[in-house]
Short mmCIF file of C-alpha atoms in Angstrom, two decimals:
data_model
loop_
_atom_site.label_atom_id
_atom_site.label_comp_id
_atom_site.label_asym_id
_atom_site.label_seq_id
_atom_site.Cartn_x
_atom_site.Cartn_y
_atom_site.Cartn_z
CA ARG A 1 17.07 -35.01 -19.36
CA ASP A 2 17.85 -33.31 -22.63
CA THR A 3 21.04 -31.29 -22.80
CA VAL A 4 22.62 -28.86 -25.24
CA ALA A 5 26.20 -29.36 -26.36
CA THR A 6 28.73 -26.63 -25.67
CA ASP A 7 29.44 -26.12 -29.36
CA ALA A 8 25.76 -25.63 -30.25
CA ASP A 9 24.55 -22.53 -32.06
CA PRO A 10 24.33 -19.81 -29.34
CA GLU A 11 21.16 -18.50 -30.96
CA ALA A 12 19.47 -21.90 -31.07
CA PRO A 13 16.79 -22.60 -28.41
CA GLN A 14 18.17 -24.29 -25.33
CA LEU A 15 16.38 -26.58 -22.91
CA TRP A 16 16.11 -25.48 -19.27
CA HIS A 17 14.74 -27.65 -16.46
CA MET A 18 12.95 -26.08 -13.49
CA GLU A 19 11.17 -27.19 -10.34
CA PHE A 20 8.92 -24.77 -8.44
CA GLN A 21 7.31 -25.17 -4.99
CA PRO A 22 5.10 -22.28 -3.71
CA GLY A 23 5.46 -21.48 0.00
CA PRO A 24 2.78 -21.51 2.72
CA SER A 25 2.37 -17.70 2.60
CA THR A 26 2.31 -17.39 -1.20
CA LEU A 27 -1.46 -16.97 -1.57
CA GLN A 28 -1.79 -14.81 1.56
CA SER A 29 0.75 -12.36 0.15
CA GLY A 30 -1.32 -11.87 -3.00
CA CYS A 31 1.02 -13.80 -5.30
CA ASP A 32 -0.55 -16.10 -7.88
CA PRO A 33 1.77 -19.09 -8.53
CA LEU A 34 0.28 -19.47 -12.00
CA SER A 35 1.75 -16.06 -12.89
CA VAL A 36 5.19 -17.73 -12.79
CA LEU A 37 4.08 -20.29 -15.36
CA THR A 38 2.49 -17.56 -17.49
CA ALA A 39 5.71 -15.53 -17.46
CA LEU A 40 7.78 -18.56 -18.43
CA LYS A 41 5.40 -19.42 -21.27
CA GLU A 42 6.08 -16.00 -22.80
CA LEU A 43 9.79 -16.88 -23.10
CA GLY A 44 9.44 -19.93 -25.32
CA GLU A 45 8.03 -23.45 -25.53
CA LEU A 46 7.00 -24.61 -22.03
CA LYS A 47 6.04 -28.09 -20.83
CA VAL A 48 4.56 -28.34 -17.35
CA GLU A 49 4.00 -31.33 -15.04
CA ALA A 50 1.97 -30.85 -11.83
CA LEU A 51 3.13 -32.73 -8.72
CA GLY A 52 1.27 -33.60 -5.54
CA TYR A 53 -2.29 -33.36 -6.79
CA GLU A 54 -2.70 -37.14 -6.50
CA ASP A 55 -2.79 -36.89 -2.69
CA LEU A 56 -5.45 -34.15 -2.53
CA ARG A 57 -8.81 -35.08 -1.04
CA LEU A 58 -11.78 -32.70 -1.09
CA GLY A 59 -12.21 -31.05 2.30
CA ALA A 60 -8.94 -32.43 3.67
CA PHE A 61 -6.67 -29.50 2.84
CA ASP A 62 -6.31 -25.79 3.59
CA ALA A 63 -7.69 -23.86 0.63
CA GLU A 64 -5.57 -20.81 1.49
CA GLN A 65 -2.26 -22.65 1.09
CA PRO A 66 -0.70 -24.00 -2.12
CA GLN A 67 -1.01 -27.75 -2.51
CA ILE A 68 0.71 -28.37 -5.86
CA SER A 69 4.28 -27.98 -7.09
CA TRP A 70 5.47 -28.04 -10.70
CA ARG A 71 8.24 -29.55 -12.80
CA MET A 72 8.87 -27.67 -16.05
CA GLU A 73 10.90 -27.77 -19.25
CA LEU A 74 11.46 -24.53 -21.15
CA ARG A 75 13.00 -24.36 -24.62
CA THR A 76 14.06 -20.76 -25.23
CA VAL A 77 16.77 -18.51 -26.64
CA GLU A 78 16.44 -16.14 -23.67
CA PRO A 79 19.27 -15.84 -21.08
CA GLN A 80 18.88 -17.00 -17.49
CA GLU A 81 18.26 -13.42 -16.32
CA ARG A 82 14.91 -13.46 -18.14
CA ILE A 83 14.03 -16.78 -16.55
CA ASP A 84 14.96 -15.44 -13.10
CA GLU A 85 12.57 -12.53 -13.64
CA ALA A 86 9.63 -14.93 -13.85
CA PHE A 87 10.22 -15.84 -10.20
CA ALA A 88 10.73 -12.24 -9.00
CA TRP A 89 7.31 -12.02 -7.29
CA CYS A 90 7.71 -15.24 -5.30
CA THR A 91 7.58 -14.95 -1.53
CA GLU A 92 10.51 -15.76 0.73
CA ASP A 93 9.29 -19.25 1.61
CA CYS A 94 8.92 -20.30 -2.03
CA SER A 95 11.61 -22.51 -3.46
CA TRP A 96 12.74 -23.32 -6.96
CA VAL A 97 15.66 -24.82 -8.84
CA ILE A 98 16.73 -23.74 -12.32
CA THR A 99 18.97 -26.23 -14.08
CA PRO A 100 20.80 -24.69 -17.09
CA PRO A 101 21.43 -26.63 -20.29
CA ALA A 102 24.42 -28.94 -19.92
CA GLY A 103 27.64 -27.06 -20.65
CA ALA A 104 25.86 -23.72 -20.98
CA SER A 105 27.51 -22.30 -17.85
CA GLU A 106 29.74 -23.22 -14.98
CA ALA A 107 26.63 -23.57 -12.84
CA ALA A 108 25.94 -26.89 -14.55
CA GLU A 109 29.38 -28.22 -13.49
CA GLN A 110 29.33 -26.65 -10.03
CA PRO A 111 25.69 -26.70 -8.91
CA SER A 112 24.44 -24.24 -6.31
CA PRO A 113 23.50 -25.49 -2.83
CA ALA A 114 19.85 -25.62 -3.84
CA ALA A 115 20.65 -27.56 -7.01
CA GLU A 116 22.71 -30.09 -4.98
CA ALA A 117 19.63 -30.94 -2.93
CA PRO A 118 16.62 -30.87 -5.21
CA SER A 119 14.68 -33.09 -2.84
CA ALA A 120 14.69 -30.27 -0.28
CA THR A 121 13.30 -27.67 -2.63
CA ALA A 122 10.99 -29.54 -4.97
CA PRO A 123 10.57 -33.14 -3.76
CA GLU A 124 8.89 -35.91 -5.61
CA PRO A 125 5.34 -36.54 -4.37
CA ALA A 126 6.26 -40.03 -3.22
CA GLU A 127 9.01 -38.71 -0.91
CA ALA A 128 7.16 -35.93 0.88
CA PRO A 129 3.84 -34.12 0.57
CA PRO A 130 3.89 -30.55 -0.77
CA LYS A 131 3.30 -28.96 2.63
CA ALA A 132 6.32 -30.62 4.16
CA ALA A 133 8.42 -29.44 1.25
CA SER A 134 7.29 -25.87 1.81
CA LYS A 135 8.57 -25.87 5.35
CA ALA A 136 11.99 -27.15 4.31
CA ALA A 137 12.29 -24.78 1.39
CA PRO A 138 13.73 -21.59 2.94
CA LYS A 139 17.00 -23.28 3.82
CA ALA A 140 17.64 -24.50 0.31
CA ALA A 141 16.67 -21.80 -2.13
CA PRO A 142 18.09 -18.39 -1.14
CA LYS A 143 20.67 -18.14 -3.92
CA ALA A 144 19.55 -20.75 -6.39
CA ALA A 145 17.71 -18.39 -8.69
CA GLY A 146 18.48 -14.93 -7.45
CA LYS A 147 15.11 -14.56 -5.78
CA PRO A 148 14.22 -11.28 -4.09
CA ASN A 149 14.29 -10.56 -0.42
CA ALA A 150 10.67 -10.40 0.77
CA SER A 151 11.48 -7.52 3.07
CA GLY A 152 12.27 -5.39 0.06
CA GLY A 153 16.05 -5.23 0.45
CA GLU A 154 16.90 -6.88 -2.87
CA GLY A 155 14.82 -8.12 -5.72
CA SER A 156 13.74 -7.34 -9.22
CA ILE A 157 10.64 -6.22 -11.03
CA ARG A 158 9.60 -6.66 -14.64
CA VAL A 159 9.46 -3.31 -16.40
CA ASN A 160 7.57 -2.63 -19.61
CA ILE A 161 9.98 -1.72 -22.41
CA ASP A 162 7.92 1.42 -23.14
CA LYS A 163 8.76 2.76 -19.68
CA VAL A 164 12.46 2.14 -20.25
CA ASP A 165 12.32 3.88 -23.66
CA ALA A 166 10.57 6.88 -22.12
CA LEU A 167 13.25 7.08 -19.44
CA ILE A 168 16.03 6.97 -22.03
CA ASN A 169 14.34 9.73 -24.06
CA LEU A 170 14.06 11.92 -20.96
CA VAL A 171 17.73 11.45 -20.16
CA GLY A 172 18.47 12.64 -23.68
CA GLU A 173 16.30 15.72 -23.14
CA LEU A 174 18.14 16.37 -19.88
CA VAL A 175 21.50 16.23 -21.65
CA ILE A 176 20.27 18.79 -24.20
CA THR A 177 19.09 21.09 -21.41
CA GLN A 178 22.43 20.73 -19.63
CA SER A 179 24.22 21.74 -22.83
CA MET A 180 21.93 24.77 -23.13
CA LEU A 181 22.72 25.89 -19.57
CA SER A 182 26.47 25.22 -19.90
CA ARG A 183 26.67 28.30 -22.15
CA PHE A 184 26.29 30.46 -19.06
CA ASN A 185 29.36 29.11 -17.25
CA GLY A 186 31.54 32.02 -18.35
CA GLU A 187 30.71 35.69 -18.30
CA PHE A 188 27.03 36.44 -18.05
CA ASP A 189 25.37 39.17 -20.04
CA PHE A 190 22.00 40.42 -18.86
CA THR A 191 20.79 40.22 -22.45
CA GLN A 192 20.95 36.45 -21.93
CA LEU A 193 18.59 36.54 -18.94
CA GLU A 194 15.57 35.39 -20.93
CA SER A 195 17.53 32.46 -22.41
CA LEU A 196 18.66 31.48 -18.91
CA ARG A 197 15.08 31.63 -17.65
CA GLU A 198 13.91 29.42 -20.52
CA GLY A 199 16.69 26.93 -19.81
CA LEU A 200 15.81 26.72 -16.12
CA THR A 201 12.14 26.27 -16.97
CA GLN A 202 13.03 23.43 -19.31
CA LEU A 203 15.29 21.90 -16.64
CA THR A 204 12.40 22.01 -14.15
CA ARG A 205 10.11 20.29 -16.63
CA ASN A 206 12.72 17.64 -17.49
CA THR A 207 13.41 16.95 -13.83
CA ARG A 208 9.73 16.52 -13.01
CA GLU A 209 9.15 14.23 -15.99
CA LEU A 210 12.27 12.23 -15.12
CA GLN A 211 11.04 11.84 -11.55
CA GLU A 212 7.65 10.62 -12.76
CA SER A 213 9.26 8.16 -15.19
CA VAL A 214 11.56 6.73 -12.54
CA MET A 215 8.65 6.31 -10.14
CA ALA A 216 6.62 4.66 -12.91
CA ILE A 217 9.24 1.90 -13.11
CA ARG A 218 8.25 0.79 -9.60
CA MET A 219 4.55 0.91 -10.44
CA LEU A 220 2.64 -2.35 -10.75
CA PRO A 221 -1.08 -2.97 -11.41
CA ILE A 222 -3.23 -3.64 -8.36
CA LYS A 223 -4.46 -6.73 -10.18
CA VAL A 224 -1.59 -8.51 -8.41
CA ALA A 225 -3.36 -7.92 -5.07
CA PHE A 226 -6.90 -8.39 -6.41
CA SER A 227 -6.13 -11.78 -7.99
CA ARG A 228 -6.28 -13.57 -4.63
CA PHE A 229 -9.87 -12.60 -3.84
CA PRO A 230 -12.03 -14.65 -6.25
CA ARG A 231 -10.99 -17.85 -4.53
CA LEU A 232 -11.06 -16.29 -1.06
CA VAL A 233 -14.59 -14.94 -1.56
CA ARG A 234 -15.82 -18.20 -3.06
CA ASP A 235 -14.45 -20.36 -0.24
CA THR A 236 -15.43 -18.00 2.58
CA GLY A 237 -18.92 -17.45 1.18
CA LYS A 238 -19.42 -21.19 0.93
CA ALA A 239 -18.25 -21.69 4.53
CA LEU A 240 -20.70 -19.01 5.72
CA GLY A 241 -23.58 -20.29 3.61
CA LYS A 242 -23.78 -17.06 1.62
CA GLN A 243 -24.05 -16.42 -2.09
CA VAL A 244 -21.63 -13.73 -3.22
CA ASP A 245 -21.01 -12.05 -6.57
CA LEU A 246 -17.50 -10.53 -6.53
CA GLN A 247 -17.05 -7.61 -8.92
CA LEU A 248 -13.54 -6.26 -9.60
CA SER A 249 -12.85 -2.95 -11.33
CA GLY A 250 -9.81 -0.75 -11.79
CA GLU A 251 -7.47 -3.75 -11.84
CA GLY A 252 -5.08 -1.89 -14.14
CA THR A 253 -4.62 0.94 -11.63
CA GLU A 254 -0.93 1.13 -10.76
CA LEU A 255 0.77 1.84 -7.46
CA ASP A 256 4.22 1.47 -5.95
CA LYS A 257 5.52 -2.09 -5.52
CA THR A 258 6.21 -1.49 -1.81
CA VAL A 259 2.67 -0.23 -1.17
CA LEU A 260 1.24 -3.11 -3.19
CA GLU A 261 3.10 -5.67 -1.08
CA LYS A 262 1.78 -4.23 2.18
CA ILE A 263 -1.85 -3.58 1.22
CA GLY A 264 -2.73 -7.27 0.82
CA ASP A 265 -3.44 -8.08 4.48
CA PRO A 266 -5.64 -5.01 5.18
CA LEU A 267 -7.70 -5.82 2.09
CA VAL A 268 -8.16 -9.42 3.24
CA HIS A 269 -9.47 -8.19 6.61
CA LEU A 270 -11.91 -5.79 4.96
CA VAL A 271 -13.19 -8.40 2.51
CA ARG A 272 -13.68 -10.97 5.26
CA ASN A 273 -15.44 -8.38 7.41
CA SER A 274 -17.87 -7.61 4.56
CA LEU A 275 -18.52 -11.31 4.03
CA ASP A 276 -19.02 -12.10 7.72
CA HIS A 277 -20.72 -8.97 9.09
CA GLY A 278 -22.01 -7.15 6.02
CA LEU A 279 -23.68 -9.56 3.60
CA GLU A 280 -26.71 -11.48 4.81
CA THR A 281 -27.66 -15.09 4.19
CA PRO A 282 -29.85 -15.75 1.11
CA GLU A 283 -32.90 -16.27 3.32
CA LYS A 284 -32.51 -12.92 5.07
CA ARG A 285 -31.84 -11.10 1.81
CA VAL A 286 -34.95 -12.52 0.16
CA ALA A 287 -37.01 -11.63 3.24
CA ALA A 288 -35.70 -8.05 2.97
CA GLY A 289 -36.68 -7.83 -0.69
CA LYS A 290 -33.14 -8.23 -2.02
CA PRO A 291 -31.68 -10.72 -4.50
CA ALA A 292 -30.45 -13.90 -2.81
CA THR A 293 -26.93 -13.24 -4.09
CA GLY A 294 -25.06 -10.40 -2.41
CA VAL A 295 -22.67 -8.14 -4.29
CA LEU A 296 -19.14 -7.39 -3.09
CA GLU A 297 -17.22 -4.81 -5.10
CA LEU A 298 -13.49 -4.10 -5.12
CA ASN A 299 -12.65 -0.91 -6.97
CA ALA A 300 -9.38 0.99 -7.39
CA PHE A 301 -8.80 4.35 -9.03
CA HIS A 302 -6.48 7.35 -8.95
CA GLU A 303 -7.66 10.55 -7.30
CA GLY A 304 -5.25 13.46 -7.29
CA GLY A 305 -1.86 12.15 -6.21
CA ASN A 306 -3.32 9.18 -4.38
CA ILE A 307 -4.84 5.80 -5.06
CA VAL A 308 -8.28 5.05 -3.65
CA ILE A 309 -9.43 1.48 -3.00
CA GLU A 310 -13.07 0.80 -2.18
CA VAL A 311 -14.51 -2.35 -0.61
CA LYS A 312 -18.28 -2.11 -1.03
CA ASP A 313 -21.10 -4.50 -0.19
CA ASP A 314 -24.88 -4.30 -0.50
CA GLY A 315 -25.48 -5.99 2.83
CA ALA A 316 -27.30 -4.97 5.98
CA GLY A 317 -25.02 -2.05 6.82
CA ILE A 318 -23.67 -1.17 10.26
CA ASN A 319 -26.15 -1.34 13.13
CA THR A 320 -25.31 1.94 14.89
CA GLU A 321 -27.33 1.15 18.03
CA ARG A 322 -25.63 -2.21 18.48
CA VAL A 323 -22.16 -0.78 17.81
CA LEU A 324 -22.67 2.08 20.27
CA ALA A 325 -24.06 -0.24 22.95
CA LYS A 326 -21.12 -2.61 22.55
CA ALA A 327 -18.64 0.27 22.70
CA ARG A 328 -20.21 1.53 25.94
CA GLU A 329 -20.22 -1.99 27.34
CA ASN A 330 -16.48 -2.28 26.64
CA GLY A 331 -15.76 1.16 28.10
CA LEU A 332 -14.69 2.59 24.75
CA VAL A 333 -17.37 5.30 24.87
CA GLY A 334 -18.76 7.15 27.87
CA ALA A 335 -22.26 6.31 29.09
CA ASP A 336 -23.58 9.81 28.36
CA GLU A 337 -21.40 10.53 25.35
CA GLN A 338 -23.31 11.39 22.17
CA LEU A 339 -21.74 10.56 18.81
CA SER A 340 -22.73 11.15 15.20
CA ASP A 341 -23.43 8.16 12.94
CA ASP A 342 -20.08 8.60 11.16
CA LYS A 343 -18.18 8.48 14.46
CA ILE A 344 -20.17 5.45 15.57
CA HIS A 345 -19.32 3.67 12.31
CA ASN A 346 -15.62 4.35 12.84
CA LEU A 347 -15.73 2.78 16.31
CA ILE A 348 -15.30 -0.59 14.62
CA PHE A 349 -11.64 0.32 14.03
CA LEU A 350 -10.91 0.51 17.78
CA ALA A 351 -8.69 -2.18 19.26
CA GLY A 352 -10.60 -4.92 21.07
CA PHE A 353 -13.94 -4.04 19.48
CA SER A 354 -16.20 -6.75 18.07
CA THR A 355 -19.95 -7.22 17.78
CA ALA A 356 -19.72 -10.95 17.03
CA GLU A 357 -21.72 -13.07 19.46
CA GLU A 358 -19.22 -15.93 19.38
CA VAL A 359 -15.62 -16.41 18.41
CA SER A 360 -15.01 -18.02 15.00
CA ASP A 361 -12.19 -18.29 12.49
CA LEU A 362 -13.37 -15.02 10.94
CA SER A 363 -14.48 -12.82 13.83
CA GLY A 364 -15.15 -12.35 17.50
CA ARG A 365 -11.58 -11.92 18.75
CA GLY A 366 -11.52 -8.13 18.73
CA VAL A 367 -8.65 -7.98 16.30
CA GLY A 368 -8.68 -7.26 12.61
CA MET A 369 -10.14 -3.84 11.93
CA ASP A 370 -7.71 -2.10 14.29
CA VAL A 371 -4.89 -3.90 12.47
CA VAL A 372 -6.30 -2.61 9.18
CA ARG A 373 -6.18 0.99 10.41
CA ARG A 374 -2.67 0.60 11.87
CA ASN A 375 -1.24 -1.01 8.73
CA ILE A 376 -2.78 1.60 6.46
CA HIS A 377 -1.57 4.38 8.74
CA ASP A 378 1.95 2.92 8.48
CA LEU A 379 1.63 3.46 4.72
CA ASN A 380 0.74 7.15 5.31
CA GLY A 381 -2.83 6.37 4.28
CA GLN A 382 -6.33 6.74 5.65
CA VAL A 383 -9.29 4.37 5.95
CA SER A 384 -12.90 5.33 6.57
CA VAL A 385 -16.32 3.74 6.36
CA LYS A 386 -19.73 4.93 5.19
CA SER A 387 -22.77 2.82 5.90
CA GLU A 388 -26.52 2.92 5.43
CA ALA A 389 -28.81 0.53 7.27
CA GLY A 390 -30.26 -2.08 4.94
CA LYS A 391 -28.27 -0.91 1.92
CA GLY A 392 -24.66 -1.77 2.73
CA SER A 393 -21.28 -0.33 3.63
CA THR A 394 -18.34 1.15 1.77
CA PHE A 395 -14.81 1.05 3.18
CA THR A 396 -12.52 3.57 1.51
CA ILE A 397 -8.73 3.34 1.66
CA THR A 398 -6.72 6.35 0.49
CA LEU A 399 -3.02 5.71 -0.08
CA PRO A 400 -0.10 7.60 -1.57
CA LEU A 401 1.10 6.22 -4.89
CA THR A 402 4.58 5.82 -3.42
CA LEU A 403 6.21 5.91 0.00
CA ALA A 404 9.25 7.80 -1.27
CA ILE A 405 7.57 11.08 -2.29
CA LEU A 406 4.78 12.98 -0.56
CA ASP A 407 2.43 15.71 -1.75
CA GLY A 408 2.36 18.18 1.11
CA GLN A 409 1.34 21.65 2.23
CA LEU A 410 4.20 23.73 3.61
CA VAL A 411 3.09 25.76 6.62
CA GLN A 412 4.86 28.18 8.92
CA VAL A 413 4.55 27.96 12.69
CA ALA A 414 6.40 30.71 14.53
CA ASN A 415 9.83 30.62 12.86
CA GLN A 416 9.67 26.95 11.82
CA SER A 417 8.37 25.18 8.69
CA PHE A 418 6.31 22.00 8.72
CA ILE A 419 4.81 19.78 6.01
CA ILE A 420 1.20 18.59 6.39
CA PRO A 421 0.31 15.74 3.95
CA LEU A 422 -2.32 16.86 1.46
CA VAL A 423 -4.13 13.55 1.84
CA SER A 424 -4.98 14.54 5.43
CA ILE A 425 -6.14 18.12 4.70
CA VAL A 426 -9.86 18.75 4.29
CA GLU A 427 -9.87 22.55 4.02
CA THR A 428 -8.31 25.71 5.44
CA VAL A 429 -10.26 28.53 7.15
CA GLN A 430 -9.44 31.98 8.44
CA THR A 431 -9.87 32.40 12.16
CA SER A 432 -8.98 34.65 15.09
CA GLU A 433 -8.71 34.44 18.84
CA LYS A 434 -12.29 35.75 19.13
CA THR A 435 -13.71 32.80 17.21
CA MET A 436 -12.07 30.28 19.54
CA ASN A 437 -14.21 28.82 22.31
CA GLN A 438 -12.29 28.32 25.52
CA VAL A 439 -13.06 25.12 27.38
CA ALA A 440 -12.53 24.36 31.04
CA GLY A 441 -9.07 22.91 31.48
CA GLY A 442 -7.42 25.15 28.92
CA GLY A 443 -8.51 23.52 25.67
CA GLU A 444 -10.05 25.27 22.67
CA LEU A 445 -12.80 24.43 20.22
CA PHE A 446 -13.61 25.98 16.86
CA ARG A 447 -17.09 25.78 15.41
CA LEU A 448 -17.01 24.84 11.74
CA ARG A 449 -20.56 24.96 10.49
CA ASP A 450 -22.39 22.42 12.72
CA GLU A 451 -19.30 20.73 14.14
CA TYR A 452 -16.98 21.66 16.99
CA LEU A 453 -13.34 20.83 16.30
CA PRO A 454 -10.50 20.69 18.84
CA VAL A 455 -7.78 23.24 18.07
CA LEU A 456 -4.17 22.05 18.06
CA ARG A 457 -1.39 24.62 18.43
CA LEU A 458 1.75 23.12 16.91
CA HIS A 459 4.16 25.45 18.70
CA GLU A 460 2.80 24.23 22.06
CA LEU A 461 2.74 20.53 21.18
CA PHE A 462 6.26 20.55 19.70
CA GLY A 463 7.77 23.19 21.97
CA VAL A 464 8.61 25.60 19.16
CA PRO A 465 9.79 28.99 20.54
CA SER A 466 7.30 31.69 19.57
CA ASP A 467 8.46 34.48 17.29
CA GLN A 468 7.63 37.80 19.01
CA ASP A 469 7.69 39.65 15.68
CA ALA A 470 5.40 37.19 13.89
CA PRO A 471 1.67 37.90 13.71
CA ALA A 472 -0.67 35.76 15.81
CA PRO A 473 -1.69 32.45 14.19
CA SER A 474 -4.82 33.09 12.15
CA LEU A 475 -5.15 30.12 9.80
CA LEU A 476 -6.76 26.84 10.79
CA VAL A 477 -5.88 23.79 8.70
CA ILE A 478 -8.73 21.30 9.03
CA ALA A 479 -7.17 17.84 8.91
CA GLU A 480 -8.64 14.37 9.34
CA ALA A 481 -7.12 11.12 10.55
CA ASN A 482 -8.78 7.92 11.73
CA GLY A 483 -12.22 9.47 11.36
CA GLN A 484 -11.35 12.40 13.67
CA ARG A 485 -11.21 15.99 12.41
CA VAL A 486 -9.02 18.55 14.12
CA GLY A 487 -7.96 22.12 13.43
CA ILE A 488 -4.21 22.80 13.28
CA LEU A 489 -3.44 26.45 13.99
CA VAL A 490 -0.62 27.89 11.86
CA ASN A 491 0.81 31.32 11.09
CA ASP A 492 0.91 31.04 7.31
CA LEU A 493 0.41 28.76 4.33
CA LEU A 494 3.48 28.79 2.10
CA GLU A 495 3.19 26.45 -0.88
CA GLN A 496 2.17 23.00 -1.95
CA GLN A 497 4.99 20.80 -3.19
CA GLN A 498 6.23 17.27 -3.57
CA VAL A 499 8.85 16.38 -1.00
CA VAL A 500 11.23 13.45 -0.67
CA ILE A 501 10.61 11.70 2.65
CA LYS A 502 13.61 11.07 4.89
CA SER A 503 13.16 8.68 7.80
CA LEU A 504 13.45 10.43 11.14
CA GLU A 505 13.48 7.17 13.05
CA ALA A 506 16.45 5.81 11.11
CA ASN A 507 18.52 8.96 11.58
CA PHE A 508 17.34 10.15 15.00
CA ARG A 509 14.49 8.48 16.88
CA GLN A 510 10.78 7.88 16.62
CA THR A 511 8.86 11.03 17.55
CA GLN A 512 5.12 11.06 18.13
CA GLY A 513 3.33 13.43 15.79
CA ILE A 514 6.18 13.42 13.24
CA SER A 515 6.35 10.86 10.41
CA GLY A 516 9.60 12.03 8.82
CA ALA A 517 11.51 15.00 7.48
CA THR A 518 12.47 16.54 4.17
CA ILE A 519 15.02 19.00 2.82
CA LEU A 520 13.55 22.09 1.20
CA GLY A 521 14.91 23.96 -1.80
CA ASP A 522 16.83 26.44 0.36
CA GLY A 523 18.60 23.61 2.21
CA SER A 524 16.55 23.91 5.42
CA VAL A 525 14.87 20.91 7.04
CA ALA A 526 11.10 20.70 7.48
CA LEU A 527 9.39 18.07 9.63
CA ILE A 528 6.46 16.13 8.17
CA VAL A 529 3.42 16.13 10.45
CA ASP A 530 1.71 12.81 11.26
CA VAL A 531 -1.88 13.97 11.80
CA ALA A 532 -2.98 10.74 13.52
CA GLY A 533 0.02 10.80 15.87
CA LEU A 534 -0.46 14.51 16.47
CA THR A 535 -4.09 13.93 17.46
CA ALA A 536 -3.03 11.16 19.85
CA LEU A 537 -0.35 13.43 21.33
CA PHE A 538 -2.95 16.15 21.87
CA THR A 539 -5.51 13.73 23.33
CA ASN A 540 -3.04 12.34 25.88
CA ARG A 541 -2.40 15.77 27.36
CA PRO A 542 -4.33 16.38 30.60
CA GLY A 543 -7.83 17.73 30.03
CA ASN A 544 -7.89 17.20 26.26
CA SER A 545 -9.37 13.70 25.95
CA ALA A 546 -12.92 15.03 26.02
CA LEU A 547 -12.21 17.62 23.31
CA THR A 548 -11.46 15.05 20.59
CA ALA A 549 -14.81 13.39 21.25
CA ALA A 550 -16.69 16.66 20.87
#
C-alpha cells in the first residue's frame, strides 16, 4: 500500500486505506451504506473496490441484508475526524477499519484491536462470505473508528456549517444582552425601568432563538428513513405480484435524530401493510376500473410544532364489515356493540388482530400494527387511519420534532398544575355539572355535537386533594389518543408553553397516565399527562370499560 513519509508537507494530500462491512441490520435501520461512500468522496479523491459480489446468485440471498463490503483508498488533506464522521450513521453491527498514512500518527505504529485483525472486520471474499463477516464484526470494531453507540449514548452527527455560524452569532447576541443587563447590578433607578424591560425582552428572544438553533443541530432530513423504501417496495411488490409506483415527497423535512432512528420500524410495518392488504393485484385493479399500477405515497411535512408523516395508497380501502366481524370473532368487540367507521378502522391497531386468511412472511400473525401504535406512542406521537372503500387508505403519524422539548397546555386541577401535550388536544369547551350525563356505575358522559365522550376527572384518577375554595371544574379539554376521544375535566386553562421533559421513570418510577415532569418558571413541578395511559387507567376502573366504547 502507498504510504506518506513523516517529513511530508502537512498540507499535501495523504493516502488513507479503509475497509467497510455493513451489518445485518444496516438496511432495516434505514441506513444506506452508499451514503458512507458518498460522504468519503466529498473529502477528496476516492477509489472503491467492491468485495463479495462474485458469490451472489439471483434469488439465493436475502434482499433486506447487505451482501457487499468495500475496500477504499482516499487521498485527502482532511484530518481523521472528518473521515470518522462519514461512518457516524453506521449501525452497531457494522464494522470498518481506517488505516492512517504510514507515520502520520501513533495509530500506525500501535494499531487498534480492530486494525490488528482486519480479517474479522472486513475479510477477503475468499476467506469468508460477507454474511459471516457481519456476525463476527461487533467484537472487532467498537473503538477502531470512533463509531457511535446505536443506543444513542455516544456518537456524532454531521452539522451544516450554516447552523454552526448561526449558533455562534446568537451567542454573540446573548453576550451583548448580558452586557446590557449588567448595568442594573448596582442601584436601580425607576427611570431605568423601560430599559430593563427592553433588555429582558431581548433576553427572552435570544434565549428562544438559541434554543431553536441548538435543537436544529440535532435535526436531520427524513430522507435518511425514506431512502430504504424504494428497494423494499420493489422487492415486496414483486413477491406479491403487484405493480407499485412509490412516490416520495417532503424528503427534506427535518426532525430530531433520536426520533428519526426510532421511526424506521413503524414506517416499514405501515408500508408493508399497504402493500399486502391495501393495494390490489393488477387484475383486480383493472376489473375495478383502476390503472394496473397502484400508487403508494410517503409524505412528510411540518404542521405546527410537529412533524406529520403520511402513508397513503389508492387500494381497496379497509373492509369495515370484515374488520368488525373479525374483531367480534376474536372477542375484541361485543356482539351488540355498535361502532362508527372511524372506530372500526382503528381496530386494526389492536394486539392480536389480523384479517389475513393465512400466515405469511408479511401478515397473519396478529402482530405489526399494534407494535406500530406502541412504538409511536413511546415517541409521544399519535397514529390514525382514514379509509374509503375502493379508493384507498391514509395512515397519519403525528410526532414531536424532538423528544427533549414539548409544546403543552398548562392546566390547573384543584391546587395542582398539569401539562397536557398540545398534539393530543382537539378543542376545549365550557361545561357544567348540569350538562354531564350520569351513567349507571358512577361514570359520566358529555355530549359533544353527535358524539358522547367519557369524562375523566384528573383529581379522582390521580388522588389530588380537592381545594375547597376553588370553583367547581367547568372546562373540558377534549383530547384524543389511539383513536379514542375523551374529555378531561379541569378547573382552569393557564397558558401554552414549551417545557423541557424530565423523565419520571428515571428519577422515581413509571406511573400510568404520566409521561414525565417539567419545572415551571416559578420553580414548581408540573406532571405531563399521558393521554393514552390516562384513558387506559380510566378504562380499567370498575364500570368504566363500556364508557370508552360509547
